[in-house]
CSV table of C-alpha atoms (C1' of nucleotides) in Angstrom, one decimal:
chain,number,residue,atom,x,y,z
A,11,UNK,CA,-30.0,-29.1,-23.0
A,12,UNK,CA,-32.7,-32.1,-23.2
A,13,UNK,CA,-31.3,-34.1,-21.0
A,14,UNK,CA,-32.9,-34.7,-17.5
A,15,UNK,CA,-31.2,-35.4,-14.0
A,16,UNK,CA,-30.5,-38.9,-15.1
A,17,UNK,CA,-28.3,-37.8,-17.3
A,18,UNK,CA,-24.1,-39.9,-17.4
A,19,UNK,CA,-22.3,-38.9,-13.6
A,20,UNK,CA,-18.5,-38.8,-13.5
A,21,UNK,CA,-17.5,-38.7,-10.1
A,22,UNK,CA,-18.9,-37.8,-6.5
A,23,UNK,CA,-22.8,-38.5,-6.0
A,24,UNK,CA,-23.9,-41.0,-8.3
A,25,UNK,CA,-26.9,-40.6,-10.0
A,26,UNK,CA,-29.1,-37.8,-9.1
A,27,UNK,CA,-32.7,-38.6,-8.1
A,28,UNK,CA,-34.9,-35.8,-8.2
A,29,UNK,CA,-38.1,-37.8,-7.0
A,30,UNK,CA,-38.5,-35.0,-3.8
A,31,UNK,CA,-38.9,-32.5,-6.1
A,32,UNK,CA,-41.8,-34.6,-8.3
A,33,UNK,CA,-43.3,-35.4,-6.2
A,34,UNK,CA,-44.9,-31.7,-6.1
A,35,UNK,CA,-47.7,-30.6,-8.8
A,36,UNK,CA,-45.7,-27.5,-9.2
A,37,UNK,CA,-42.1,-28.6,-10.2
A,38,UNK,CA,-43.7,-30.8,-12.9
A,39,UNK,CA,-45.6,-28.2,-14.1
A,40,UNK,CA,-42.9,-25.6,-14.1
A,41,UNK,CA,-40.4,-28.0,-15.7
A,42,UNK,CA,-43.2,-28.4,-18.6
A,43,UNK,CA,-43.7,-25.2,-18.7
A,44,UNK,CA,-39.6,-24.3,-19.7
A,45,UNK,CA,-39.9,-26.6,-22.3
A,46,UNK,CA,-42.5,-24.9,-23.9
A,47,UNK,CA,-41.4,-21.5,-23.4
A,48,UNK,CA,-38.3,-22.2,-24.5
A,49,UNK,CA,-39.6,-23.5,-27.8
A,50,UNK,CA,-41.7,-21.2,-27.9
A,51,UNK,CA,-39.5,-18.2,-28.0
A,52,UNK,CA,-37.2,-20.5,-30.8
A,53,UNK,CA,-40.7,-20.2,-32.7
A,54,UNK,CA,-41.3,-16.3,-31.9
A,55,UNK,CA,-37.5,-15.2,-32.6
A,56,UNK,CA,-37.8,-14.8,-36.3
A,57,UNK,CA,-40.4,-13.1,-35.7
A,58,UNK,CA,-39.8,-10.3,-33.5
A,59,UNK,CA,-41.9,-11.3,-30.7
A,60,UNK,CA,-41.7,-12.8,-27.0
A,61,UNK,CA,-44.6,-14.8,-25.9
A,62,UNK,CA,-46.3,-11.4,-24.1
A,63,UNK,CA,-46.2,-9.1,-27.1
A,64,UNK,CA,-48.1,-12.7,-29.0
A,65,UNK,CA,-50.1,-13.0,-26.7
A,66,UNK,CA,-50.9,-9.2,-26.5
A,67,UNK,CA,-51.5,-8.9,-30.3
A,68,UNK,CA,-54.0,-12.2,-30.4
A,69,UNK,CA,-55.7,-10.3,-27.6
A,70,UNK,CA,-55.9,-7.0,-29.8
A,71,UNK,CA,-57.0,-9.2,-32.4
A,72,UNK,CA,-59.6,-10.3,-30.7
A,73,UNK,CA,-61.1,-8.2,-28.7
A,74,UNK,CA,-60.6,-4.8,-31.3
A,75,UNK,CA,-60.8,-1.7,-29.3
A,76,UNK,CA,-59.8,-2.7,-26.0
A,77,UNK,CA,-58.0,-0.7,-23.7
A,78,UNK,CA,-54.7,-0.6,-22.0
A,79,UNK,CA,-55.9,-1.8,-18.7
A,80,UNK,CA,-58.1,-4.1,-20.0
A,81,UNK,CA,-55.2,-5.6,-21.9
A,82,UNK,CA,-53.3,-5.8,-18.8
A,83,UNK,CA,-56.2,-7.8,-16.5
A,84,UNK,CA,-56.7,-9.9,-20.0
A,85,UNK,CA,-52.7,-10.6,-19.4
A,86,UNK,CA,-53.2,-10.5,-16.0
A,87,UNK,CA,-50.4,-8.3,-15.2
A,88,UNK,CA,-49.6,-5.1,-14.1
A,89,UNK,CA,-50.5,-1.4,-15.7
A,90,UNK,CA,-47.1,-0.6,-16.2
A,91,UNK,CA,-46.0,-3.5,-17.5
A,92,UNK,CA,-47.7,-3.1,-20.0
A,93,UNK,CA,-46.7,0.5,-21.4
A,94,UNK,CA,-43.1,-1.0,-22.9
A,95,UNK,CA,-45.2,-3.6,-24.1
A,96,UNK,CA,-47.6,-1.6,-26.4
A,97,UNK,CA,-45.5,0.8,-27.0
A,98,UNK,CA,-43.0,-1.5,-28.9
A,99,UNK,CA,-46.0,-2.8,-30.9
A,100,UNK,CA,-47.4,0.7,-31.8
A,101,UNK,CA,-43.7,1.3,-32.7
A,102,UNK,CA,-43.8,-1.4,-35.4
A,103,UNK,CA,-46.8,-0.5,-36.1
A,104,UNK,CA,-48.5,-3.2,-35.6
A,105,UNK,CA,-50.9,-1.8,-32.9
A,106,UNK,CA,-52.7,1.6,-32.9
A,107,UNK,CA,-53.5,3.5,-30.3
A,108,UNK,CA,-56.7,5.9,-30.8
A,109,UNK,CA,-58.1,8.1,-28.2
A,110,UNK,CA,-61.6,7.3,-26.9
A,111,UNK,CA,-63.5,10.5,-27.5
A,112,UNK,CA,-65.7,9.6,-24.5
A,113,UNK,CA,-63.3,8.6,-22.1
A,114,UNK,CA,-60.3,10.4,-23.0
A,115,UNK,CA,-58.0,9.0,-20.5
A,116,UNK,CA,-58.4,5.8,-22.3
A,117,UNK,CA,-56.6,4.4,-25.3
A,118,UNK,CA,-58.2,1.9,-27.9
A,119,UNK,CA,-56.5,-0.7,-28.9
A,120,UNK,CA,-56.7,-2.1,-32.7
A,121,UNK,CA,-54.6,-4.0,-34.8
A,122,UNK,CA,-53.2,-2.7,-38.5
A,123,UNK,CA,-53.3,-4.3,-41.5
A,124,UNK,CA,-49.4,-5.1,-40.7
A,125,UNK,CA,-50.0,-6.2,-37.3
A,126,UNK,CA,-53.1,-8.3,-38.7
A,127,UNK,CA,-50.9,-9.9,-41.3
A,128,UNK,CA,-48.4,-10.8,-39.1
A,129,UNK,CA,-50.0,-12.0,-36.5
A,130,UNK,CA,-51.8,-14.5,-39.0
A,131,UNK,CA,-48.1,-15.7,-40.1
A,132,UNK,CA,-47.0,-15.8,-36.3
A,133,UNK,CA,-50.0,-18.1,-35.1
A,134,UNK,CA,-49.7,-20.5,-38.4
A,135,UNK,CA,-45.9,-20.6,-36.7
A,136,UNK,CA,-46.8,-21.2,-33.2
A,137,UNK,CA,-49.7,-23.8,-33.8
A,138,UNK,CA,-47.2,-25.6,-36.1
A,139,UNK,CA,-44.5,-25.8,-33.5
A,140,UNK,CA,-46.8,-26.9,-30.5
A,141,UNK,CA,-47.6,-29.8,-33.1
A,142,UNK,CA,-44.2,-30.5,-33.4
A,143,UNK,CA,-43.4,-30.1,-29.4
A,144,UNK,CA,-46.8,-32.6,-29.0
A,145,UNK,CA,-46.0,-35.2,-31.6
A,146,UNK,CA,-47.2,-38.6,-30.3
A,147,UNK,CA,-49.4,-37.0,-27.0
A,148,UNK,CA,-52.7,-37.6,-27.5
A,149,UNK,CA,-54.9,-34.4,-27.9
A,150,UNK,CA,-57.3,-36.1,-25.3
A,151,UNK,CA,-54.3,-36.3,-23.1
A,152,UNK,CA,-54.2,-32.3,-23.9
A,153,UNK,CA,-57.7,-31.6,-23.3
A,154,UNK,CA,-57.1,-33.2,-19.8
A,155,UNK,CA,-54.1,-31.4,-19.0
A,156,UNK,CA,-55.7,-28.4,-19.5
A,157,UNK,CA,-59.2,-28.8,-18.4
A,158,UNK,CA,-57.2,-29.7,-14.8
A,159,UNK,CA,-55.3,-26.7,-15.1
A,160,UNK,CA,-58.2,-24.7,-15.6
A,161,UNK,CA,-59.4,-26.2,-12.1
A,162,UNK,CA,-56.5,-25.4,-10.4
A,163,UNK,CA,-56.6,-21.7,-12.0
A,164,UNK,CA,-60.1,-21.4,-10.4
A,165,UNK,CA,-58.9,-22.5,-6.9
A,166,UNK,CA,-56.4,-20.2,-7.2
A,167,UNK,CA,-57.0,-17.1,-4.7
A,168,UNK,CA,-53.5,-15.1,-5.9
A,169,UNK,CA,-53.0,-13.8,-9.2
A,170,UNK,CA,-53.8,-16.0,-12.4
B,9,UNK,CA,-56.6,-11.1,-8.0
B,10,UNK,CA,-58.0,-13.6,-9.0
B,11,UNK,CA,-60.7,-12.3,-11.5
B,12,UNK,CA,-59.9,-13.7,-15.0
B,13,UNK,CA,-61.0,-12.2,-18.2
B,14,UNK,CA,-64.6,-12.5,-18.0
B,15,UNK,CA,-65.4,-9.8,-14.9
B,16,UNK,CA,-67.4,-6.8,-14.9
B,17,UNK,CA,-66.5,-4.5,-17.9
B,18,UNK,CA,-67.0,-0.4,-17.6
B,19,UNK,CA,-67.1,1.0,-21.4
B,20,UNK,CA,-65.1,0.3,-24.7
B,21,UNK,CA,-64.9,-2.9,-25.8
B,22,UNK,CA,-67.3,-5.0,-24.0
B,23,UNK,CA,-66.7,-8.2,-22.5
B,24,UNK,CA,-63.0,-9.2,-23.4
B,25,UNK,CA,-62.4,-12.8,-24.7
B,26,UNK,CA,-59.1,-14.8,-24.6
B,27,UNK,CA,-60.6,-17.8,-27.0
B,28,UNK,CA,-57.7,-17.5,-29.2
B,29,UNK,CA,-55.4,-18.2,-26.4
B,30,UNK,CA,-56.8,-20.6,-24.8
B,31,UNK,CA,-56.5,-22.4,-27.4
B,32,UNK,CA,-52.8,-22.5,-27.3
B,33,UNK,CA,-51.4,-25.4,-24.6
B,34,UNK,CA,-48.4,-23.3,-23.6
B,35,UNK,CA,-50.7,-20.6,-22.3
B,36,UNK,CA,-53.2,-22.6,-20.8
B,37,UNK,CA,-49.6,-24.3,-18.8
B,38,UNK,CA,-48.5,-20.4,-17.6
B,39,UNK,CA,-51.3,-19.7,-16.2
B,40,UNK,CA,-51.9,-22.4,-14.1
B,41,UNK,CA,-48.1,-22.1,-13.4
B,42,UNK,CA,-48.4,-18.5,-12.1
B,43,UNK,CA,-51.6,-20.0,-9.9
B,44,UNK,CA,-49.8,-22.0,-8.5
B,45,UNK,CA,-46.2,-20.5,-8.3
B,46,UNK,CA,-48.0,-17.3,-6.6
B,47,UNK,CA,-49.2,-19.8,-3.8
B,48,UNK,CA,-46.3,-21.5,-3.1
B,49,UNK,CA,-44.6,-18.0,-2.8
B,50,UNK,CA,-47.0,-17.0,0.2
B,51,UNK,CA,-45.8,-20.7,1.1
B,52,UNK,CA,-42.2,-20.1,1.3
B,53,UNK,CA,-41.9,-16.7,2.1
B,54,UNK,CA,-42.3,-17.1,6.2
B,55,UNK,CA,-39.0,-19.8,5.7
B,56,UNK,CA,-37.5,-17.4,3.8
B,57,UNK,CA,-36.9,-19.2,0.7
B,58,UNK,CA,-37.9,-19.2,-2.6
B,59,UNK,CA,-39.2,-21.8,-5.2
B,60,UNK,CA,-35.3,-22.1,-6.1
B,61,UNK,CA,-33.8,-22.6,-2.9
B,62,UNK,CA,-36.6,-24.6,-1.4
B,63,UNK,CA,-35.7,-26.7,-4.8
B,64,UNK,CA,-32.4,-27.0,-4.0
B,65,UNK,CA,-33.0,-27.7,-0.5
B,66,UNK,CA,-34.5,-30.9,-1.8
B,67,UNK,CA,-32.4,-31.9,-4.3
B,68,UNK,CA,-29.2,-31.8,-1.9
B,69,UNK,CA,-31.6,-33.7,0.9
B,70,UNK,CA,-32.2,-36.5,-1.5
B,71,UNK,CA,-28.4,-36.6,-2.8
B,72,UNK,CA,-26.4,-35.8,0.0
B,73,UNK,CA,-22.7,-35.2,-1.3
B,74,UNK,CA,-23.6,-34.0,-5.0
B,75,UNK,CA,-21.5,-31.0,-6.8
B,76,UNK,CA,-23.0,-27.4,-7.5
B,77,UNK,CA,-22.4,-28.9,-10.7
B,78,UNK,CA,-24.7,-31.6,-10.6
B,79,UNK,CA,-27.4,-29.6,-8.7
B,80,UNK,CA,-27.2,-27.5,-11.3
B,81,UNK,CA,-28.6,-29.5,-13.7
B,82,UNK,CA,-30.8,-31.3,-11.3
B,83,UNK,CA,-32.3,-27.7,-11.1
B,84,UNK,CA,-31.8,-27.5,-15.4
B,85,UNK,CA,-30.0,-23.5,-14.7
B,86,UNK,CA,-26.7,-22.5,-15.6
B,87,UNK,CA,-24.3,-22.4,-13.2
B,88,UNK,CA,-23.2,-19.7,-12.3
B,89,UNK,CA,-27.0,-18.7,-11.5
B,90,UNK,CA,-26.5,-21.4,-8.7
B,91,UNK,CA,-23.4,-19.6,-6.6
B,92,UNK,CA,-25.4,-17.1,-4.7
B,93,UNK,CA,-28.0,-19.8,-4.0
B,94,UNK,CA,-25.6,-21.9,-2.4
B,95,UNK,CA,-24.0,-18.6,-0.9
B,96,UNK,CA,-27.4,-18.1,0.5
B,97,UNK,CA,-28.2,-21.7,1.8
B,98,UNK,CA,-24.7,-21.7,2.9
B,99,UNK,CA,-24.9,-18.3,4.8
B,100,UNK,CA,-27.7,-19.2,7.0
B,101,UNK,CA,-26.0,-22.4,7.7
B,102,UNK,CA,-28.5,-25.0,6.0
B,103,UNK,CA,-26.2,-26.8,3.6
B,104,UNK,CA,-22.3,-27.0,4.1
B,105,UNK,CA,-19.9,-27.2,1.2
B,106,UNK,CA,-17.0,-29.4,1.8
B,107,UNK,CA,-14.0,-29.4,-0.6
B,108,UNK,CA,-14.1,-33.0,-2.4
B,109,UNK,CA,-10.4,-34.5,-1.8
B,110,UNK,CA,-10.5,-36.7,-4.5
B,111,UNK,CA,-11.1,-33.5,-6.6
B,112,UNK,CA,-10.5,-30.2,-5.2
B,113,UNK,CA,-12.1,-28.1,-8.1
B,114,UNK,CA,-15.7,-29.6,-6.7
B,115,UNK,CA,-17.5,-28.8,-3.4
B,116,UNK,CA,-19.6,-32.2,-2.0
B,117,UNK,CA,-23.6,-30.2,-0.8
B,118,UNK,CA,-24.9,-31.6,2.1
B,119,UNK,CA,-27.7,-30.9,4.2
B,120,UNK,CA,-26.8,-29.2,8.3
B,121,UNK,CA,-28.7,-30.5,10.9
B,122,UNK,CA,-30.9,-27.0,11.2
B,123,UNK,CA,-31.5,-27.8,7.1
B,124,UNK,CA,-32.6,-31.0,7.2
B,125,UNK,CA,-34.9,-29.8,10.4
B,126,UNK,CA,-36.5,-26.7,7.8
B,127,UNK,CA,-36.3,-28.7,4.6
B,128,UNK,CA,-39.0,-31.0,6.8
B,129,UNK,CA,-41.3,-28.2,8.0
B,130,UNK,CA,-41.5,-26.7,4.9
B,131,UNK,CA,-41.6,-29.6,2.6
B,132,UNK,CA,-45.0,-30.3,5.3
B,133,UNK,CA,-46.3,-26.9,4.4
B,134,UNK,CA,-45.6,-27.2,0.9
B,135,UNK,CA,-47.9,-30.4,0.9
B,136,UNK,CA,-50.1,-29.0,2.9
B,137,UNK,CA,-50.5,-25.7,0.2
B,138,UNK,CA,-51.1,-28.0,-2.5
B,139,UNK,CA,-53.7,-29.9,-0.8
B,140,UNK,CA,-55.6,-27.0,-0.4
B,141,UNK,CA,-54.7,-25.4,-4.1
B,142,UNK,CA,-55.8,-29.1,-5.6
B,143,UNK,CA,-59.0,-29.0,-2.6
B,144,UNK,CA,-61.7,-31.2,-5.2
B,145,UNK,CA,-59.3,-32.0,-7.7
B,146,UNK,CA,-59.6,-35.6,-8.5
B,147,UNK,CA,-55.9,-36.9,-7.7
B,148,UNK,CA,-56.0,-39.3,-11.0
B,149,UNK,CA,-56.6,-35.8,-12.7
B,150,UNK,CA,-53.1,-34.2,-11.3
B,151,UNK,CA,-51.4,-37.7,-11.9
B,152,UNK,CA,-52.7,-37.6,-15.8
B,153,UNK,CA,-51.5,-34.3,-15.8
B,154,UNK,CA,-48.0,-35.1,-14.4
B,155,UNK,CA,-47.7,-37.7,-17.1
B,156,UNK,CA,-48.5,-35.6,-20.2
B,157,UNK,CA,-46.3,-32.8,-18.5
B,158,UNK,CA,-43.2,-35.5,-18.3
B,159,UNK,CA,-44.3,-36.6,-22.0
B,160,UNK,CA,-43.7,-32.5,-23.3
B,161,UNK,CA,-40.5,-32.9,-21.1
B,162,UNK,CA,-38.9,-35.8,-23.1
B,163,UNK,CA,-40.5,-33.8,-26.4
B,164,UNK,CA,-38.6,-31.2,-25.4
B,165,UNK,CA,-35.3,-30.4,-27.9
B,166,UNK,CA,-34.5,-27.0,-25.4
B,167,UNK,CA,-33.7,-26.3,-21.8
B,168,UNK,CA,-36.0,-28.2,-19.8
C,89,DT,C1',-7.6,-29.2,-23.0
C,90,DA,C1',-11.6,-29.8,-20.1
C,91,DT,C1',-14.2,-29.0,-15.9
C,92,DT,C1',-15.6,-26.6,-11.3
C,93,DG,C1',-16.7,-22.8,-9.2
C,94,DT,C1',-16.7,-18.0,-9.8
C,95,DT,C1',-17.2,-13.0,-11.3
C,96,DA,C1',-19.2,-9.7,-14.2
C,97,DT,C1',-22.9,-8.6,-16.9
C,98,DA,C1',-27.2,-8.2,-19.2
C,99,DC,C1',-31.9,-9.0,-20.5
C,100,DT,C1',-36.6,-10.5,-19.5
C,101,DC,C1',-40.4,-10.6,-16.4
C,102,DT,C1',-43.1,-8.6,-13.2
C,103,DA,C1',-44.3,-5.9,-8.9
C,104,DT,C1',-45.0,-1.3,-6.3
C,105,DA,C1',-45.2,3.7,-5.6
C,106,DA,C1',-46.2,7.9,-7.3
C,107,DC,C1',-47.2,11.2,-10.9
C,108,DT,C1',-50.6,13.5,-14.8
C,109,DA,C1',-54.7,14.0,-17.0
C,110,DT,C1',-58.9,13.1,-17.1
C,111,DA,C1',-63.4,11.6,-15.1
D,294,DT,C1',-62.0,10.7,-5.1
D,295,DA,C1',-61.3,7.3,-8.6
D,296,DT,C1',-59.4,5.6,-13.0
D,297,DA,C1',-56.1,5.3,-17.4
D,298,DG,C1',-51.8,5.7,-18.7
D,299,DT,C1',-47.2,6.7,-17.4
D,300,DT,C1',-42.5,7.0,-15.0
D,301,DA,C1',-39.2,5.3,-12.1
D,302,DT,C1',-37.6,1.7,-9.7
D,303,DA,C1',-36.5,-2.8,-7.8
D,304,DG,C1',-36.2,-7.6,-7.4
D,305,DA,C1',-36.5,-12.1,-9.2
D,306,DG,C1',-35.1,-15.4,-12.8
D,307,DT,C1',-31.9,-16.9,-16.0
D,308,DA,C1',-28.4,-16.6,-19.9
D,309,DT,C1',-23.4,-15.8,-21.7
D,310,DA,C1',-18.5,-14.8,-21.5
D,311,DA,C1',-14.3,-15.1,-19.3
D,312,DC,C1',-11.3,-16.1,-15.4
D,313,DA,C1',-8.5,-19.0,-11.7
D,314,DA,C1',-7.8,-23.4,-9.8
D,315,DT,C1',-7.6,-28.0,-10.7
D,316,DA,C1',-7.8,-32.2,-13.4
DNA sequence: TATTGTTATACTCTATAACTATA
DNA sequence: TATAGTTATAGAGTATAACAATA
């Protein structure tokens, strides 16, 4: 549920301070980070979808023709990872998957109509619900947040 | 690696763009999660312990004598996702788990002296990880951050 | 009845190794 | 050789249901 470490005690240790713990970048950001995913999968539910096959088919969307691997760096994930993933949406169809005549080993990736329309409805959902989750933060306070995350993305030397 | 979405394309689709989402907040937070989750991983791994462990670790430093129960929710996970952490802490004698006689059902966590003495060379390393992860990051960035992070949290109907 | 710790279980996420077909 | 997609696999991470001991 919502409520934090400082929630009512009963017996034992009173009050549990997790100040250690926040005192690192990480924890806060990973604790921020369940919040959202975990609205964020009450907002994809309905729809079908977990936040990678979203995020795979506003990639699609954008980027019409792309391949499987290119799909996977764009996720930055792993090949395999990936094949459950598109196959699932091709399943639905919602994504098809076309041979490149000049590179046969390759797959393009596009959208359908379906996959169009419902990624349309899904986004309308998911901006609508991260508008709900930031009621009362200012979107400056946003653009911050994530203009330092991007910094920290670039220092990073591991996988983004 | 590192390499985001904008390296060096072979054929298909050219140059692949993530615009549509970037422009989502809760994407924007994973990735710099993963950044800096993948770090702290390298981190950890030479102590042998994980984000969770090195978690608890710090939570049962800072609250010497609380329940599985309570660290549980300290840590926001279920319960019984916490017995084979405590198994594990237990197992290579960092934390002991003393029956509570005022209530027998709980254990009281504490800290051994060979904990405490790891909990401090890591926690060291861990600072020492970040500083180089956040190396020409403004701190007053990471602090405005850390405050519209907590501000999500207390948004935040779910799991946090 | 309710709670603590536990067992069993399952599902998601994600990584590596090795295969195939193409290049 | 190298790459795209695939298969198989494994290990984290985390959730629920149900149980025994205790309150």
């Amino acid at each position: 549920m919502s409520g934090g470490v400082d929630s009512k005690q009963k017996q034992g240790a009173p009050v549990i301070t997790d100040t250690a713990l926040r005192q690192f970048v990480g924890f806060n950001v990973k604790r921020g980070m369940n919040v959202i995913h975990f609205d964020l999968k009450q907002t994809l539910d309905p729809f079908g979808l977990r936040m990678v096959t979203f995020s795979a088919l506003l990639l699609i969307g954008d980027n019409p023709g792309l391949s499987q691997a290119q799909l996977a760096q764009a996720l930055s994930m792993e090949r395999p990872n990936l094949v459950s993933i598109v196959d699932e949406l091709a399943g639905r169809d919602l994504v098809t998957r076309d041979r490149v005549p000049t590179d046969r080993r390759t797959y393009a990736l596009r959208l359908t109509t379906a996959g169009a329309r419902l990624l349309a409805q899904v986004t309308a959902a998911v901006v609508e619900h991260e508008n709900e989750l930031f009621n009362g933060i200012d979107q400056s306070d946003l653009d911050h947040m994530i203009a330092t995350l991007k910094l920290i993305e670039r220092n990073g030397s591991g996988r983004s």
